[in-house]
Every structure is written in C-alpha cells, then in structure tokens.
Short mmCIF file of C-alpha atoms in Angstrom, two decimals:
data_model
loop_
_atom_site.label_atom_id
_atom_site.label_comp_id
_atom_site.label_asym_id
_atom_site.label_seq_id
_atom_site.Cartn_x
_atom_site.Cartn_y
_atom_site.Cartn_z
CA ALA P 1160 75.04 105.76 99.48
CA GLU P 1161 70.85 105.76 99.48
CA MET P 1162 70.95 102.51 98.68
CA LEU P 1163 72.61 101.47 102.63
CA GLN P 1164 69.63 103.98 103.67
CA LYS P 1165 67.78 100.77 103.54
CA ILE P 1166 69.76 98.20 104.60
CA VAL P 1167 72.04 99.65 107.06
CA LYS P 1168 70.67 99.88 111.03
CA ALA P 1169 70.49 103.61 112.39
CA LYS P 1170 73.49 102.99 114.78
CA GLN P 1171 75.69 100.40 113.08
CA PRO P 1172 78.91 102.13 112.68
CA ILE P 1173 80.73 101.59 109.20
CA LEU P 1174 83.83 100.82 107.52
CA CYS P 1175 84.18 102.52 104.40
CA CYS P 1176 86.74 100.57 102.23
CA THR P 1177 85.65 102.00 98.84
CA LYS P 1178 88.54 104.26 96.87
CA GLY P 1179 87.88 107.01 94.38
CA LEU P 1180 87.39 110.88 93.78
CA PHE P 1181 84.48 112.28 92.84
CA SER P 1182 83.11 115.75 91.47
CA GLN P 1183 84.07 118.78 93.38
CA LEU P 1184 87.31 116.05 95.13
CA ARG P 1185 84.76 114.86 97.24
CA THR P 1186 85.57 111.32 98.78
CA PRO P 1187 83.62 108.31 99.54
CA THR P 1188 83.03 109.41 103.38
CA GLU P 1189 81.71 112.96 102.76
CA ILE P 1190 79.76 110.96 100.29
CA LEU P 1191 77.98 108.46 102.77
CA GLU P 1192 78.19 110.92 105.55
CA HIS P 1193 75.88 113.85 103.43
CA VAL P 1194 73.30 110.91 103.55
CA LEU P 1195 73.93 108.75 106.77
CA SER P 1196 74.18 109.46 110.70
CA ASN P 1197 75.87 106.40 111.14
CA ASP P 1198 79.73 106.38 112.64
CA ILE P 1199 81.65 106.15 109.90
CA ALA P 1200 85.50 105.37 109.49
CA THR P 1201 87.99 104.41 106.51
CA LEU P 1202 90.23 102.00 105.89
CA ASN P 1203 93.19 102.77 103.58
CA GLY P 1204 96.83 101.42 102.62
CA PRO P 1205 99.32 100.67 101.92
CA ASN P 1206 97.40 97.31 101.11
CA LEU P 1207 99.03 95.91 97.92
CA SER P 1208 96.53 93.20 97.73
CA THR P 1209 99.25 90.48 96.08
CA GLU P 1210 101.25 90.61 99.15
CA MET P 1211 98.44 90.69 101.48
CA MET P 1212 97.30 87.32 99.85
CA ALA P 1213 100.71 86.10 100.12
CA ASP P 1214 100.81 86.90 104.18
CA LYS P 1215 103.35 89.61 103.70
CA PRO P 1216 102.94 92.27 107.00
CA THR P 1217 101.83 95.74 106.42
CA ILE P 1218 100.38 98.82 108.20
CA THR P 1219 96.74 99.34 107.04
CA THR P 1220 95.38 103.34 108.30
CA ILE P 1221 92.12 103.79 109.81
CA ALA P 1222 90.59 107.08 110.36
CA GLY P 1223 87.00 108.88 111.12
CA LYS P 1224 84.52 107.82 113.98
CA ARG P 1225 85.11 104.71 116.21
CA ALA P 1226 88.27 103.88 114.45
CA GLN P 1227 89.83 102.25 117.70
CA TYR P 1228 86.42 100.02 117.88
CA TRP P 1229 87.61 98.67 114.19
CA THR P 1230 91.16 97.83 114.96
CA LYS P 1231 90.24 95.31 117.28
CA HIS P 1232 88.47 93.23 114.14
CA PHE P 1233 92.67 92.51 112.14
CA ASP P 1234 95.24 90.54 112.77
CA ARG P 1235 97.87 92.89 114.30
CA THR P 1236 100.74 90.57 113.60
CA ARG P 1237 100.65 91.01 109.76
CA PHE P 1238 98.06 93.42 109.05
CA LEU P 1239 99.09 96.06 111.92
CA PRO P 1240 96.12 98.94 112.13
CA VAL P 1241 97.13 102.26 112.94
CA ILE P 1242 94.83 105.05 113.63
CA GLU P 1243 94.97 108.59 111.90
CA ARG P 1244 92.58 111.55 112.47
CA ASP P 1245 91.52 112.54 109.27
CA ALA P 1246 89.18 110.37 107.63
CA VAL P 1247 88.73 112.83 104.40
CA GLY P 1248 92.56 113.20 104.00
CA CYS P 1249 93.28 109.60 103.92
CA GLU P 1250 90.91 108.83 101.47
CA PHE P 1251 92.33 111.68 99.52
CA GLY P 1252 95.39 110.34 99.58
CA ALA P 1253 94.61 106.83 98.73
CA ALA P 1254 93.03 107.78 95.58
CA ALA P 1255 95.27 111.02 94.52
CA LYS P 1256 98.52 109.31 95.23
CA ASN P 1257 97.59 106.80 91.92
CA ILE P 1258 97.89 109.77 89.87
CA ILE P 1259 101.46 109.86 91.03
CA ALA P 1260 102.24 105.80 90.69
CA ILE P 1261 101.55 106.39 86.91
CA GLY P 1262 103.75 109.45 86.68
CA THR P 1263 106.36 107.20 87.76
CA GLY P 1264 105.37 104.07 86.10
CA PHE P 1265 105.65 106.39 82.95
CA ILE P 1266 108.97 107.61 83.64
CA ASP P 1267 110.37 103.96 84.48
CA GLY P 1268 109.31 102.57 81.24
CA TYR P 1269 110.48 105.57 79.46
CA PHE P 1270 113.63 106.16 80.93
CA GLY P 1271 114.14 103.97 83.29
CA SER P 1272 115.39 106.69 85.67
CA CYS P 1273 115.13 106.15 89.60
CA ASN P 1274 116.40 109.49 90.42
CA ALA P 1275 113.09 110.84 88.06
CA MET P 1276 111.14 108.96 89.53
CA GLY P 1277 112.28 110.31 92.91
CA SER P 1278 111.82 113.88 91.58
CA PHE P 1279 108.24 113.25 90.26
CA ALA P 1280 106.99 111.49 92.87
CA GLY P 1281 108.38 114.21 95.44
CA LEU P 1282 106.99 117.55 92.79
CA ALA P 1283 103.58 115.67 92.47
CA ALA P 1284 103.35 114.76 96.22
CA LEU P 1285 103.75 118.70 97.23
CA ASP P 1286 101.05 119.42 94.11
CA LEU P 1287 98.85 116.95 95.92
CA MET P 1288 99.77 118.55 99.51
CA THR P 1289 98.79 121.83 98.16
CA LEU P 1290 95.83 120.83 96.31
CA TYR P 1291 94.25 119.37 99.87
CA ARG P 1292 95.11 122.40 100.94
CA HIS P 1293 92.88 124.53 99.20
CA LYS P 1294 89.92 121.84 99.50
CA THR P 1295 90.07 121.59 103.18
CA ALA P 1296 92.09 124.40 104.54
CA ARG P 1297 93.69 121.29 106.27
CA HIS P 1298 97.38 119.17 106.08
CA LEU P 1299 96.85 116.19 103.96
CA PRO P 1300 97.84 113.22 106.86
CA HIS P 1301 101.20 112.54 105.95
CA LEU P 1302 101.42 108.40 107.23
CA SER P 1303 98.72 106.92 105.14
CA PHE P 1304 99.47 109.17 102.43
CA LEU P 1305 103.43 108.60 102.41
CA SER P 1306 103.28 104.80 103.20
CA ASP P 1307 100.93 104.06 100.27
CA LEU P 1308 102.49 106.27 97.63
CA PHE P 1309 105.72 104.56 98.20
CA ALA P 1310 104.28 101.09 98.37
CA THR P 1311 102.01 101.88 94.96
CA SER P 1312 104.44 104.42 92.93
CA MET P 1313 107.48 102.04 93.02
CA SER P 1314 106.03 98.07 92.71
CA GLU P 1315 105.29 96.65 89.90
CA GLU P 1316 102.27 94.70 91.25
CA SER P 1317 100.40 98.27 91.17
CA ARG P 1318 98.01 98.43 88.53
CA ASN P 1319 98.24 101.98 87.95
CA HIS P 1320 102.72 101.79 87.89
CA SER P 1321 102.12 98.79 85.69
CA TYR P 1322 99.84 100.62 83.48
CA GLY P 1323 102.31 104.18 83.62
CA HIS P 1324 105.33 101.93 82.74
CA SER P 1325 103.51 100.00 79.55
CA PHE P 1326 103.08 103.45 78.47
CA GLY P 1327 106.01 104.87 78.79
CA GLN P 1328 107.63 102.21 77.06
CA ALA P 1329 105.01 102.29 74.07
CA VAL P 1330 105.70 106.01 73.59
CA LYS P 1331 109.79 105.08 73.50
CA ASN P 1332 109.51 102.35 71.10
CA LYS P 1333 106.81 103.86 69.38
CA LYS P 1334 104.27 101.06 69.43
CA THR P 1335 100.69 101.38 70.19
CA LEU P 1336 99.34 102.99 73.44
CA PRO P 1337 98.31 100.00 76.07
CA LYS P 1338 94.61 99.20 76.25
CA ILE P 1339 93.18 100.03 79.35
CA GLU P 1340 92.13 96.76 81.05
CA GLY P 1341 90.52 96.30 84.43
CA THR P 1342 90.80 99.33 86.78
CA ILE P 1343 93.15 102.00 86.43
CA GLU P 1344 92.10 104.59 89.64
CA GLY P 1345 94.25 106.93 88.84
CA LEU P 1346 93.31 107.89 85.14
CA ARG P 1347 89.38 109.14 87.13
CA ALA P 1348 91.38 110.63 90.03
CA LEU P 1349 93.70 112.75 87.22
CA ASP P 1350 90.40 114.02 85.45
CA MET P 1351 88.65 114.66 88.30
CA VAL P 1352 91.99 116.56 89.68
CA THR P 1353 92.70 118.45 86.15
CA GLU P 1354 88.62 119.54 86.12
CA TYR P 1355 89.14 120.99 89.94
CA CYS P 1356 92.35 122.91 89.32
CA ARG P 1357 90.57 124.40 86.41
CA LYS P 1358 87.43 125.62 88.15
CA ASN P 1359 89.42 126.71 90.52
CA LYS P 1360 92.61 128.32 88.73
CA ILE P 1361 95.11 126.01 90.37
CA GLU P 1362 98.34 125.48 88.67
CA LEU P 1363 99.99 121.79 89.72
CA ARG P 1364 102.99 121.96 87.64
CA ALA P 1365 103.67 118.37 87.96
CA ILE P 1366 100.13 116.60 87.64
CA GLU P 1367 100.06 119.15 84.62
CA ALA P 1368 102.98 117.81 82.84
CA LEU P 1369 101.86 114.18 83.30
CA ASN P 1370 98.11 115.13 82.29
CA SER P 1371 99.73 116.77 78.76
CA THR P 1372 102.25 113.93 77.95
#
C-alpha cells in the first residue's frame, strides 16, 4: 500500500483484484484505505481462471466506491459484472471460502461423498457468516460469497479443492501427505481465522474440525 502512494494519482480510482486475509482478518481494501484516499473498489469471483481463459460465462462481483465506473470496462456477454455494496465483505468471503474448498476437497478424497461435502460446506459457511458478523456487525454479502463458494468448493480446477482432495486421499491410503505447490490461499486464511478465533474466544466447530485434521 505504501508503494502505491508514490505512483497512484490522488484522484485515480483503484480496482483491487488482490485476495487474502491479514492480521485481525483485515482485507486488502481495508489496508489500502488506511493508506490511500483514493476511491477503491474490489473485484471478486466466481472467477476460475481456466474457465475464463476458455471463454466460459461467469458473473464477477464488484463492490466499493465507484463500482459502477468499473463495470463498463468488462465484457458483459461472457464476463458479467454485478455490483455488491460491501467491499470488505466480498473480499472476506472471497478469501475465507477457500478454507471450505480445502475441506470439501479433503472429504471428496477421503470419503467420496457429496452428502458429506455439502454438509461440511453448509456448516462451515454458517461459521464464516458468524465470524464476519463478529468482525463487522454486518451480514456477509450472499451473492459473491455463495456463488464463489459453490464454484471453488466443488471444482477440480480449484487449487484449494485439489489440494484438499490429494490430502484426503493420502490420509485414506496412508501415504505421504502432498507437498504444497504454488499458492493454496485457504491455508493462510485458515491460519488467520484460527488466530482471530483464539484471541476472541470464538468457537467455529466446522472450521475447527478441519484445522484439527
């Protein structure tokens, strides 16, 4: 954020495409707004890159200041921008849903059960909604969170789901656990959520069950 101060003009609107959770569950927009006075919006999924490169249709959610300004820059036939209001909530959901994707991948690899995957996804989603209310006293934006959650949690193209699947198969077959290759966003998000819950004495049963696996 400090680097952007030197290169971004004062009134230049910013579209943040960075994902992640940081200390105290801060999101990229919260960090940028602490340093910059620019109007900041955020772009979030569902945006599985392999499908986008294949020109398959999807919505993308844009939230924050001057969100409407950014919608005109995107193809509305295959990449349809939809405006949400809560930029921080969209970013929180975009990062935290990767935790669920790891869990559903693990269940898929270990049990091969859609019922169990759906059960975990539902319970963990409720956990994350509770967590966001604790952080902000607001409800988690449903469209960006749920649409991104469904795509990432059930797709073999998802890095987080694939990692969880390999982990589950390794545990089931008593083999060496998979090495972390590339970026598995859900692992960092899980660490951040676990730390926040420990400090604030919050119990999230589904998330805690995954963390203890």
